Short mmCIF file of C-alpha atoms in Angstrom, two decimals:
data_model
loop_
_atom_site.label_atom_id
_atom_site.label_comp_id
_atom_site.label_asym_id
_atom_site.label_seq_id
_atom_site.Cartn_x
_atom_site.Cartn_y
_atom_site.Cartn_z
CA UNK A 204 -8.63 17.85 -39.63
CA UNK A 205 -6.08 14.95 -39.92
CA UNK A 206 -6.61 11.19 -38.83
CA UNK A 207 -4.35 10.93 -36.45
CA UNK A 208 -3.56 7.25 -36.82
CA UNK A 209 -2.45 7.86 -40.16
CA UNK A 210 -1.04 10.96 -40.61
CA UNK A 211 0.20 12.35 -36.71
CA UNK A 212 3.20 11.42 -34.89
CA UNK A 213 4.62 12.36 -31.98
CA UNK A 214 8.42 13.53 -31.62
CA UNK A 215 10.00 12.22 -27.98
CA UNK A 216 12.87 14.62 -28.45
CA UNK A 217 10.81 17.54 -28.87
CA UNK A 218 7.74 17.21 -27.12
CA UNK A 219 5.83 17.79 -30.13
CA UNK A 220 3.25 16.63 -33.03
CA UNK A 221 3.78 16.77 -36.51
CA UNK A 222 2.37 15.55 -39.47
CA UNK A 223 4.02 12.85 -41.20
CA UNK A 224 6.41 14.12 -43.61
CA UNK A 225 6.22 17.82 -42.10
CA UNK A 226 8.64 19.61 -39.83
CA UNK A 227 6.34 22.34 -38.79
CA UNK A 228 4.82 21.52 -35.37
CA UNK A 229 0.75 20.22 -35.89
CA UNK A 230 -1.75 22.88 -35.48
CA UNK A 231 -5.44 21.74 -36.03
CA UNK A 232 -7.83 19.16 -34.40
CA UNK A 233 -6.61 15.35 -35.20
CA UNK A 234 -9.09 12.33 -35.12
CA UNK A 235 -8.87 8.44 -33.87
CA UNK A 236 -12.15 6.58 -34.89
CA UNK A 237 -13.21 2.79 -34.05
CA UNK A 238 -13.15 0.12 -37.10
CA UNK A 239 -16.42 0.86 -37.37
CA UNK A 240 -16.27 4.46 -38.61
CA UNK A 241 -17.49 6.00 -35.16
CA UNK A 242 -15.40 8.64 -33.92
CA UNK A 243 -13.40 7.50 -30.81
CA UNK A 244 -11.62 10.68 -29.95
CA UNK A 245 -10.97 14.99 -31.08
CA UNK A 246 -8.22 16.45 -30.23
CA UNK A 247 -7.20 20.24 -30.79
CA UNK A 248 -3.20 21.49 -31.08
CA UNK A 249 -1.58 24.37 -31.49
CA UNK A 250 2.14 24.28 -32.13
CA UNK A 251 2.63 20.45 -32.05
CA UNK A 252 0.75 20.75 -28.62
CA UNK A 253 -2.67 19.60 -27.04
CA UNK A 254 -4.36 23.57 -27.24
CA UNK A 255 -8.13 23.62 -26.46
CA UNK A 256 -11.01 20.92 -26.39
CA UNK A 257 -10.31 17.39 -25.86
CA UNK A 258 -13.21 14.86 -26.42
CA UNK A 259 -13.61 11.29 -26.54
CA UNK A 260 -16.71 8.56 -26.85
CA UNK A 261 -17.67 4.84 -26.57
CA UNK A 262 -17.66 2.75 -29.64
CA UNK A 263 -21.66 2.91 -29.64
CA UNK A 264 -21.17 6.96 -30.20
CA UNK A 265 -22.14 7.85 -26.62
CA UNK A 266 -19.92 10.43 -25.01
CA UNK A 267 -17.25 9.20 -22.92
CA UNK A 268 -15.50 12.06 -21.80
CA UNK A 269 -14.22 15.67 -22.17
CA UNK A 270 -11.69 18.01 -21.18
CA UNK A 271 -9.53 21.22 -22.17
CA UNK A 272 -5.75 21.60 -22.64
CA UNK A 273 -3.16 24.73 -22.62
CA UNK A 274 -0.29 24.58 -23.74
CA UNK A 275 0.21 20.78 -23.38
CA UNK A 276 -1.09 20.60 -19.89
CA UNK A 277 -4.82 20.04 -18.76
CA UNK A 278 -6.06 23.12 -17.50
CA UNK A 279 -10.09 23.34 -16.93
CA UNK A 280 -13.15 20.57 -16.40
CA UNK A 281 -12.64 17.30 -17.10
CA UNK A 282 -15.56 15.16 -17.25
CA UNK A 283 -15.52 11.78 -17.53
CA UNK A 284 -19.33 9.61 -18.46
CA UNK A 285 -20.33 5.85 -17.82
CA UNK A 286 -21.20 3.65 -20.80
CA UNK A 287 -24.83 5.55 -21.07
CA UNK A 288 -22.88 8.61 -21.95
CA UNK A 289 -25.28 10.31 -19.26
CA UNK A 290 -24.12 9.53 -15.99
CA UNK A 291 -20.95 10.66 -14.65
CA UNK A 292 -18.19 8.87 -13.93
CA UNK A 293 -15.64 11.60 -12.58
CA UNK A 294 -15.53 15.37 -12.65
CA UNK A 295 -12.38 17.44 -11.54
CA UNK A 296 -10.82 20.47 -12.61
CA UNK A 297 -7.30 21.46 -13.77
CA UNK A 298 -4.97 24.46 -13.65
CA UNK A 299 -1.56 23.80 -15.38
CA UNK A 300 -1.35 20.69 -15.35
CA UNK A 301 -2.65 19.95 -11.75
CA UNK A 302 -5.88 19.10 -10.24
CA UNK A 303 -7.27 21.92 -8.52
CA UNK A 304 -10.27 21.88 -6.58
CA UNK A 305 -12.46 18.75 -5.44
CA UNK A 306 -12.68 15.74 -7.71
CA UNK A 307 -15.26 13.84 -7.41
CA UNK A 308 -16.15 9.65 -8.52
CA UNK A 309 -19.83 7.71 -9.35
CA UNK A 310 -20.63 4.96 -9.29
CA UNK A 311 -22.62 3.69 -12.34
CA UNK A 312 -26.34 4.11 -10.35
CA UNK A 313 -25.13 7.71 -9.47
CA UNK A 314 -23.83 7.27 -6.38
CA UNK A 315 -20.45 8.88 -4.97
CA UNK A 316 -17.48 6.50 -4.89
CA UNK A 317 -15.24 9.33 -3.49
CA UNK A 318 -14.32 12.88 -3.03
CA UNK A 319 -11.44 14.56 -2.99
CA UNK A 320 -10.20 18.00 -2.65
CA UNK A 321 -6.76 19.05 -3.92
CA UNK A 322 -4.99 22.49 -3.87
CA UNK A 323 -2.71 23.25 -7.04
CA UNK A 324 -2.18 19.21 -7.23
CA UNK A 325 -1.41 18.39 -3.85
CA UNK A 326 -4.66 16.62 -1.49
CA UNK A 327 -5.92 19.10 1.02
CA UNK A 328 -8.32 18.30 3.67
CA UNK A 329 -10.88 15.45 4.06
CA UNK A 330 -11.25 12.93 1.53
CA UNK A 331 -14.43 10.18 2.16
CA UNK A 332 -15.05 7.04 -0.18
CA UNK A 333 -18.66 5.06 -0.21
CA UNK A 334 -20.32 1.71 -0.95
CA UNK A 335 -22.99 1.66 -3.65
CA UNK A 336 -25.51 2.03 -1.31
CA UNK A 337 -24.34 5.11 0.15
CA UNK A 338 -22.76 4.14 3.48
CA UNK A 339 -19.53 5.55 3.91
CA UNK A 340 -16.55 3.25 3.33
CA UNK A 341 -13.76 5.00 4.50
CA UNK A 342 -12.26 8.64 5.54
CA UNK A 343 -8.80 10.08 5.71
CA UNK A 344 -7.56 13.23 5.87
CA UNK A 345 -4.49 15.24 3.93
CA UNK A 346 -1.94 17.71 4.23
CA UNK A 347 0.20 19.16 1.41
CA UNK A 348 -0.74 15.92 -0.68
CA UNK A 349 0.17 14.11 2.23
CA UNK A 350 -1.74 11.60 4.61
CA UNK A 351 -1.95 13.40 7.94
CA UNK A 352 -4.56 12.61 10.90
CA UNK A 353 -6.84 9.52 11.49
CA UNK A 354 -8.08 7.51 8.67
CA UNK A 355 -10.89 5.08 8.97
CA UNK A 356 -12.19 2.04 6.89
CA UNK A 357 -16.46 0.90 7.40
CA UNK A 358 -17.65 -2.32 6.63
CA UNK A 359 -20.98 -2.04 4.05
CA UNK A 360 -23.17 -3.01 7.76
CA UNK A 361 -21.22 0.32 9.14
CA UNK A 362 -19.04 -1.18 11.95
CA UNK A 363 -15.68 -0.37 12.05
CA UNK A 364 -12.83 -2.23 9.86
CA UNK A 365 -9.71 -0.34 10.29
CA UNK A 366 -8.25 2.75 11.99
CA UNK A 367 -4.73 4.24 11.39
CA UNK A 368 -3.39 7.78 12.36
CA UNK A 369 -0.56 9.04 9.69
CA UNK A 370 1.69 12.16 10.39
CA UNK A 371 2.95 13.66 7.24
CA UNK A 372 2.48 10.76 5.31
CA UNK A 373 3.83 7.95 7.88
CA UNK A 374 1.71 6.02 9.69
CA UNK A 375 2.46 6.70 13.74
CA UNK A 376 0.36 5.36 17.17
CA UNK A 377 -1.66 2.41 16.80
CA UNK A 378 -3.40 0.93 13.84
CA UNK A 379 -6.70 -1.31 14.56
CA UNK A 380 -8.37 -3.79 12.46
CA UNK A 381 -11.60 -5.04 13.31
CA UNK A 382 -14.15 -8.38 11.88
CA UNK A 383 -17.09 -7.19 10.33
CA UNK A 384 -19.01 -8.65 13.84
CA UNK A 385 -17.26 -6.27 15.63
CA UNK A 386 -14.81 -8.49 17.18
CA UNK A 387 -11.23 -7.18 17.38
CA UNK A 388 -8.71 -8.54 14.08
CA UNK A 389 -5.64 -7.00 14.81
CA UNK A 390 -3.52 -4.08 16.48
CA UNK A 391 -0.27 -3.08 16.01
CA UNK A 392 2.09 0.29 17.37
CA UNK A 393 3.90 2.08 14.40
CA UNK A 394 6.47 4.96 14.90
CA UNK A 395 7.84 6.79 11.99
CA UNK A 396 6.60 4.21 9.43
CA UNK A 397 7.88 1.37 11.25
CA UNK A 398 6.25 -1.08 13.38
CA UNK A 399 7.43 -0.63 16.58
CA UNK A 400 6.48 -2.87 19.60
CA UNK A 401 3.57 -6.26 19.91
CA UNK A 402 1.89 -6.60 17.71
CA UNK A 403 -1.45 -8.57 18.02
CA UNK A 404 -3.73 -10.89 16.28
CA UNK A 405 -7.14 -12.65 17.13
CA UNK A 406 -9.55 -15.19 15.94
CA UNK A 407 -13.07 -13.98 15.34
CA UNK A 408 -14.32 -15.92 18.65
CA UNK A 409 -11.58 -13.63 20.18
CA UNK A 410 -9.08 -16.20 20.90
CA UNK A 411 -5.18 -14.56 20.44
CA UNK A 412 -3.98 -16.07 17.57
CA UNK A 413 -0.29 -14.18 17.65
CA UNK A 414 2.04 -11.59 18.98
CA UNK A 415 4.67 -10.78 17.25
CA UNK A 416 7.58 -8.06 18.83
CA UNK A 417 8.95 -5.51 16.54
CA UNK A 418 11.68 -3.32 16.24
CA UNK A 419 12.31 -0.24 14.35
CA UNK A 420 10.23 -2.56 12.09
CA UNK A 421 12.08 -5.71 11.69
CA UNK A 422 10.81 -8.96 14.04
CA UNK A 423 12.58 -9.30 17.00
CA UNK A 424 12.97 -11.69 19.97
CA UNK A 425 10.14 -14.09 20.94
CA UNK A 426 7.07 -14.52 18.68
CA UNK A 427 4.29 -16.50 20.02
CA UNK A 428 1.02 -18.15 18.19
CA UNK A 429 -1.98 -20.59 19.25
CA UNK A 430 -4.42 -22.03 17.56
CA UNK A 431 -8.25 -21.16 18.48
CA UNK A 432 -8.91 -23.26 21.24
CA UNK A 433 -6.30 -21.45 22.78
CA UNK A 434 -3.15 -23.95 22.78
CA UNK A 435 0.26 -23.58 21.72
CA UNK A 436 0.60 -23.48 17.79
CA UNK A 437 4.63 -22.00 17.74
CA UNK A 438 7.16 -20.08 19.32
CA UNK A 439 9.38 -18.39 17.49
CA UNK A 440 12.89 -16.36 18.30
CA UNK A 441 13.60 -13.74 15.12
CA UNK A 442 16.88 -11.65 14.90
CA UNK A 443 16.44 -8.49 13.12
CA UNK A 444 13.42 -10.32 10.86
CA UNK A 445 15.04 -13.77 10.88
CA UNK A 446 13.88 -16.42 12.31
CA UNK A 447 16.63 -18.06 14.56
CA UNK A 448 15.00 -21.14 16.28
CA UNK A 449 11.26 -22.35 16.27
CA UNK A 450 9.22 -25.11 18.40
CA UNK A 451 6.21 -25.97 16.69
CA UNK A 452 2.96 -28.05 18.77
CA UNK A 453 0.16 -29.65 16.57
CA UNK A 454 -3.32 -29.07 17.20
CA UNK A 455 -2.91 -32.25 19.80
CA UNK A 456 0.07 -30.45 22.12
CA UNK A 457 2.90 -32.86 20.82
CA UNK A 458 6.02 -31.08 20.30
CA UNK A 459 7.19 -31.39 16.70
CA UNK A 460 10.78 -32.19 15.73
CA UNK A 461 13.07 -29.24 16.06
CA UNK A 462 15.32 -28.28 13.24
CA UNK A 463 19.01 -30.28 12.91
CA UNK A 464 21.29 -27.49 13.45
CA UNK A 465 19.81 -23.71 15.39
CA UNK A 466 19.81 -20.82 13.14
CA UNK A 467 21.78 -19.03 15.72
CA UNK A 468 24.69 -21.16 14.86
CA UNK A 469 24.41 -20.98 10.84
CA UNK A 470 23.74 -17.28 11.20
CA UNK A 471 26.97 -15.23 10.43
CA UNK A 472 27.05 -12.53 13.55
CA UNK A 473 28.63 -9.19 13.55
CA UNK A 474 30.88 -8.45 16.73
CA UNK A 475 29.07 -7.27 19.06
CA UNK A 476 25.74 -8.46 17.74
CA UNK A 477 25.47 -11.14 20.23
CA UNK A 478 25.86 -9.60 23.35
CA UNK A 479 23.40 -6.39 21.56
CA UNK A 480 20.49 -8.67 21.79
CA UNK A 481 21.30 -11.69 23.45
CA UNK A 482 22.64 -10.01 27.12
CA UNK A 483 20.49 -10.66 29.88
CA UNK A 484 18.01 -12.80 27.73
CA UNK A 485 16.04 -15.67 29.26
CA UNK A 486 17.61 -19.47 28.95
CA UNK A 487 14.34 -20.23 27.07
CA UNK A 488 15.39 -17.88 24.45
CA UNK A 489 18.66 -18.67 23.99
CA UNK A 490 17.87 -22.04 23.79
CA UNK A 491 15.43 -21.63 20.90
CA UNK A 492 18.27 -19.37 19.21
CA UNK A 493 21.52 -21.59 19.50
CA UNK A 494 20.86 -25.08 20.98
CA UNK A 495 22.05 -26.70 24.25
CA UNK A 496 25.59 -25.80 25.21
CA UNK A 497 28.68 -27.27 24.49
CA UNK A 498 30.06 -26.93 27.46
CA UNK A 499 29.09 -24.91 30.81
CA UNK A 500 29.62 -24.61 34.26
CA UNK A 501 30.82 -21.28 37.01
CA UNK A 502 27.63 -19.46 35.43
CA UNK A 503 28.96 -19.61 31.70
CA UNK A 504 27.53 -21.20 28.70
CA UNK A 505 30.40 -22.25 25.79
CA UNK A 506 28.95 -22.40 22.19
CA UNK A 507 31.56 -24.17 19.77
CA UNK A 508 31.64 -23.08 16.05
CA UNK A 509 29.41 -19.46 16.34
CA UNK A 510 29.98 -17.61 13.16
CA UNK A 511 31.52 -14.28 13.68
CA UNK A 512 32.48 -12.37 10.75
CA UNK A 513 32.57 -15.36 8.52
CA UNK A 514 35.13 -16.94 11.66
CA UNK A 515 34.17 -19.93 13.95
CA UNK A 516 34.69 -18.99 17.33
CA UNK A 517 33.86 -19.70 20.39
#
């Protein structure tokens, strides 16, 4: 047996353990202890690797946890105990390296946190988490260590706080988020990862509080909030996730000063970026992005000093 503090070190090049001053890969069980003397952890090698039982405990001497090794890689149970060294904390099996098999989480009362099940590593099926008390806290569901199908989050009175729907790990359709009364919190439309579409907020009395347009997951055109009685709080033009132009009421309805100089005229455009997302837009929305006009008439708008490509034009 060798104190591993002392005598065991571990070679980054290799892989491997030796004993100080040896070049023959460690084969034996090494030992870490506390300052107090009480063993803290065994572990067994063979060939400078972890080979066989693995065991570890608090620094009272209760057991703490236990597990097996081949060949470097955990492969059988691996228990895991809360402070009393009686109740477990987690329990999951291994096979080369990967968990295989459902894993399973308590809470210190012995209660389930969670449960998993995983295939060769990868999560496989449904997985379901829980409040102390027992009431499920969320579900989701897996594919090929993936996220794929509805998922679900509970608040500890059981009503609803969340639902998403993932495909192959990205989140797709609509995502929900509720209060813990019940009353709706948000929504918002995702497509391949990517927010896509309005998205929605509320107060708790139900009152909108925003909408926000997306695209391809970056903010786009006109964003709108209120505060809860329902009045104007902002409204807000974005290009591709930056805001262009704002107007902004207080809680009384009095317009607040807008900003010196419009974003859409500090902004450096790409040709043909203008007319991409500006073509066809409302005058309220052009208004918030570059200003009044410099000059108009037959139909046309002129705006003086428009960056393009680092260029002022007109």
């Amino acid at each position: 047996m060798v104190p591993a503090l002392s005598g065991l070190i571990f070679d980054d090049k290799s892989g491997l353990c030796f004993v100080v001053g040896e070049s023959i890969p460690f084969t034996g069980k090494a030992t870490w202890h506390y300052a107090n003397g009480q063993t803290m952890q065994e572990t067994e090698f063979v060939d400078g690797k972890e080979h066989g039982q693995e065991r570890w405990w608090y620094e009272d001497g209760a057991r703490a946890g236990q597990c097996s090794y081949r060949d470097g890689l955990l492969d059988g149970p691996c228990l895991h105990w809360h402070p009393d060294g009686d109740t477990k904390e987690l329990q999951v099996v291994y096979r080369g390296g990967r968990r295989d098999g459902v894993e399973l989480v308590w809470f210190a009362n012995g209660k389930e946190i969670s449960s998993a099940r995983f295939e060769l590593g990868k999560q496989e099926g449904e997985s379901k988490g829980w409040y102390e008390d027992g009431t499920t806290a969320w579900v989701s569901r897996w594919k090929d260590g993936q996220e794929d199908g509805p998922s679900a989050e509970f608040y500890r009175n059981g009503n609803k706080k969340s639902e998403r729907e993932f495909k192959a790990g990205q989140m797709t359709g609509i995502e929900k988020h509720w209060f813990e009364n019940g009353a709706k919190g948000w929504e918002s439309t995702w497509k391949e990862d990517r927010r896509e579409g309005v998205r929605v907020e509320w107060f708790d009395n139900g009152q909108k509080m925003t909408e926000t347009i997306y695209r391809q997951g970056q903010r786009q055109g006109l964003s709108k909030g209120w505060y809860m009685d329902g009045n104007k709080a902002y409204e807000e033009i974005y290009q591709t996730d930056e805001l262009m132009r704002g107007i902004y009421w207080d809680r009384n309805g009095t317009v607040q000063p807008p900003d010196a100089v419009p974003a859409g005229l500090l902004r450096r455009w790409v040709s043909g970026e203008i007319e991409r997302f500006y073509m066809g837009a409302t005058v309220e929305i052009i208004l918030m992005a570059f200003g009044e006009p410099d000059t108009g008439g037959n139909g046309a708008w002129v705006y003086e000093k428009v960056m393009l490509g680092g260029l002022s034009q007109q």
